CSV table of C-alpha atoms in Angstrom, one decimal:
chain,number,residue,atom,x,y,z
A,1118,UNK,CA,114.8,81.3,156.9
A,1119,UNK,CA,113.1,85.3,157.7
A,1120,UNK,CA,111.4,87.0,155.5
A,1121,UNK,CA,113.7,87.9,153.0
A,1122,UNK,CA,115.1,84.3,152.7
A,1123,UNK,CA,111.1,83.5,151.1
A,1124,UNK,CA,111.0,86.8,149.0
A,1125,UNK,CA,114.4,86.0,147.5
A,1126,UNK,CA,113.0,82.5,147.3
A,1127,UNK,CA,109.4,83.1,145.4
A,1128,UNK,CA,111.5,86.2,143.7
A,1129,UNK,CA,113.6,83.1,141.8
A,1130,UNK,CA,110.2,81.4,140.6
A,1131,UNK,CA,108.8,84.7,139.4
A,1132,UNK,CA,110.7,84.8,136.3
A,1133,UNK,CA,108.5,81.4,134.8
A,1134,UNK,CA,105.2,83.1,135.8
A,1135,UNK,CA,103.5,85.7,133.2
A,1136,UNK,CA,102.7,89.2,134.1
A,1137,UNK,CA,99.6,88.8,135.1
A,1138,UNK,CA,98.2,86.0,137.1
A,1139,UNK,CA,96.4,85.4,140.8
A,1140,UNK,CA,96.2,82.7,143.4
A,1141,UNK,CA,93.1,80.7,144.0
A,1142,UNK,CA,92.9,78.6,147.5
A,1143,UNK,CA,89.6,75.9,147.9
A,1144,UNK,CA,88.6,73.4,150.5
A,1145,UNK,CA,89.8,75.2,153.4
A,1146,UNK,CA,90.4,73.7,156.6
A,1147,UNK,CA,91.1,75.6,159.6
A,1148,UNK,CA,91.5,74.0,163.1
A,1149,UNK,CA,92.4,76.5,165.7
A,1150,UNK,CA,93.2,76.6,169.7
A,1151,UNK,CA,95.0,78.9,172.1
A,1152,UNK,CA,98.0,80.2,170.6
A,1153,UNK,CA,98.5,77.6,167.8
A,1154,UNK,CA,96.5,77.5,164.2
A,1155,UNK,CA,96.9,75.7,160.8
A,1156,UNK,CA,95.7,75.9,157.6
A,1157,UNK,CA,95.7,73.4,155.1
A,1158,UNK,CA,93.7,73.7,151.7
A,1159,UNK,CA,94.5,73.2,147.9
A,1160,UNK,CA,96.1,76.3,145.1
A,1161,UNK,CA,96.9,76.9,142.5
A,1162,UNK,CA,97.5,80.3,139.8
A,1163,UNK,CA,95.3,81.6,137.1
A,1164,UNK,CA,97.4,82.7,134.5
A,1165,UNK,CA,96.6,85.4,132.1
A,1166,UNK,CA,96.6,83.8,129.0
A,1167,UNK,CA,94.6,80.7,130.4
A,1168,UNK,CA,97.3,78.8,128.7
A,1169,UNK,CA,100.5,79.2,130.8
A,1170,UNK,CA,102.0,76.0,132.4
A,1171,UNK,CA,102.0,78.1,135.5
A,1172,UNK,CA,98.0,76.9,136.3
A,1173,UNK,CA,98.8,73.1,135.3
A,1174,UNK,CA,97.9,71.7,138.5
A,1175,UNK,CA,96.8,71.6,142.2
A,1176,UNK,CA,98.5,71.9,144.9
A,1177,UNK,CA,98.8,71.4,148.4
A,1178,UNK,CA,99.4,74.2,150.8
A,1179,UNK,CA,99.3,74.1,154.6
A,1180,UNK,CA,100.2,76.7,156.5
A,1181,UNK,CA,101.6,76.7,160.5
A,1182,UNK,CA,100.6,79.8,162.5
A,1183,UNK,CA,101.5,81.0,166.2
A,1184,UNK,CA,99.9,84.0,168.3
A,1185,UNK,CA,103.5,86.0,169.3
A,1186,UNK,CA,103.0,89.3,171.5
A,1187,UNK,CA,98.7,89.4,170.9
A,1188,UNK,CA,100.2,88.9,166.8
A,1189,UNK,CA,99.9,85.8,164.2
A,1190,UNK,CA,103.2,84.6,163.3
A,1191,UNK,CA,103.5,81.4,160.3
A,1192,UNK,CA,105.9,79.7,161.7
A,1193,UNK,CA,105.6,76.8,158.8
A,1194,UNK,CA,105.1,76.9,155.4
A,1195,UNK,CA,104.3,74.4,153.0
A,1196,UNK,CA,103.3,73.9,149.2
A,1197,UNK,CA,103.9,71.2,147.5
A,1198,UNK,CA,103.1,68.7,144.0
A,1199,UNK,CA,101.5,65.4,145.2
A,1200,UNK,CA,103.6,63.0,143.6
A,1201,UNK,CA,103.2,58.9,143.5
A,1202,UNK,CA,106.0,57.6,145.8
A,1203,UNK,CA,107.1,54.6,143.6
A,1204,UNK,CA,108.2,56.2,141.1
A,1205,UNK,CA,108.3,59.9,141.5
A,1206,UNK,CA,106.4,61.0,139.4
A,1207,UNK,CA,104.7,64.4,139.6
A,1208,UNK,CA,100.6,63.8,139.7
A,1209,UNK,CA,98.7,66.6,138.6
A,1210,UNK,CA,95.6,67.3,139.3
A,1211,UNK,CA,94.0,69.0,136.8
A,1212,UNK,CA,90.5,69.6,138.5
A,1213,UNK,CA,89.9,69.0,142.2
A,1214,UNK,CA,86.1,68.0,141.8
A,1215,UNK,CA,87.6,65.3,140.8
A,1216,UNK,CA,88.8,62.3,142.8
A,1217,UNK,CA,91.7,60.4,141.5
A,1218,UNK,CA,94.4,58.7,142.0
A,1219,UNK,CA,98.4,58.4,140.7
A,1220,UNK,CA,98.6,55.2,138.6
A,1221,UNK,CA,101.0,53.3,141.6
A,1222,UNK,CA,102.0,50.7,139.3
A,1223,UNK,CA,105.2,48.7,139.7
A,1224,UNK,CA,108.1,50.0,142.4
A,1225,UNK,CA,111.0,51.4,140.9
A,1226,UNK,CA,114.5,51.3,141.6
A,1227,UNK,CA,114.3,54.9,142.6
A,1228,UNK,CA,111.3,53.9,145.0
A,1229,UNK,CA,111.0,53.6,149.1
A,1230,UNK,CA,110.0,49.7,148.6
A,1231,UNK,CA,111.7,47.5,150.5
A,1232,UNK,CA,113.1,43.9,149.6
A,1233,UNK,CA,111.0,41.6,152.5
A,1234,UNK,CA,113.2,37.9,152.8
């Protein structure tokens, strides 16, 4: 992929954002050993104006690093919105301090459920 590809992807997303926003991270956990490290936590955008939809949910973030030639390099980056695997619907997290979960309900035709005989 490389830096140019990542930059291109973000540039395609930016028209959906307001002119001014910040990035907030929390619940950060760092695992490091030798030349490998992983970081995970939650993230959301803080837009101006506050009502802008880009700030409507918290997302999970995971980064994987490796020390190469004495410098830490990002080898893996993943950002996602949690979802209900039974129906594929996004699970919007308004407040990460409130432990909740989606209503999984019943599997749908598009879910990953398997019939057993």
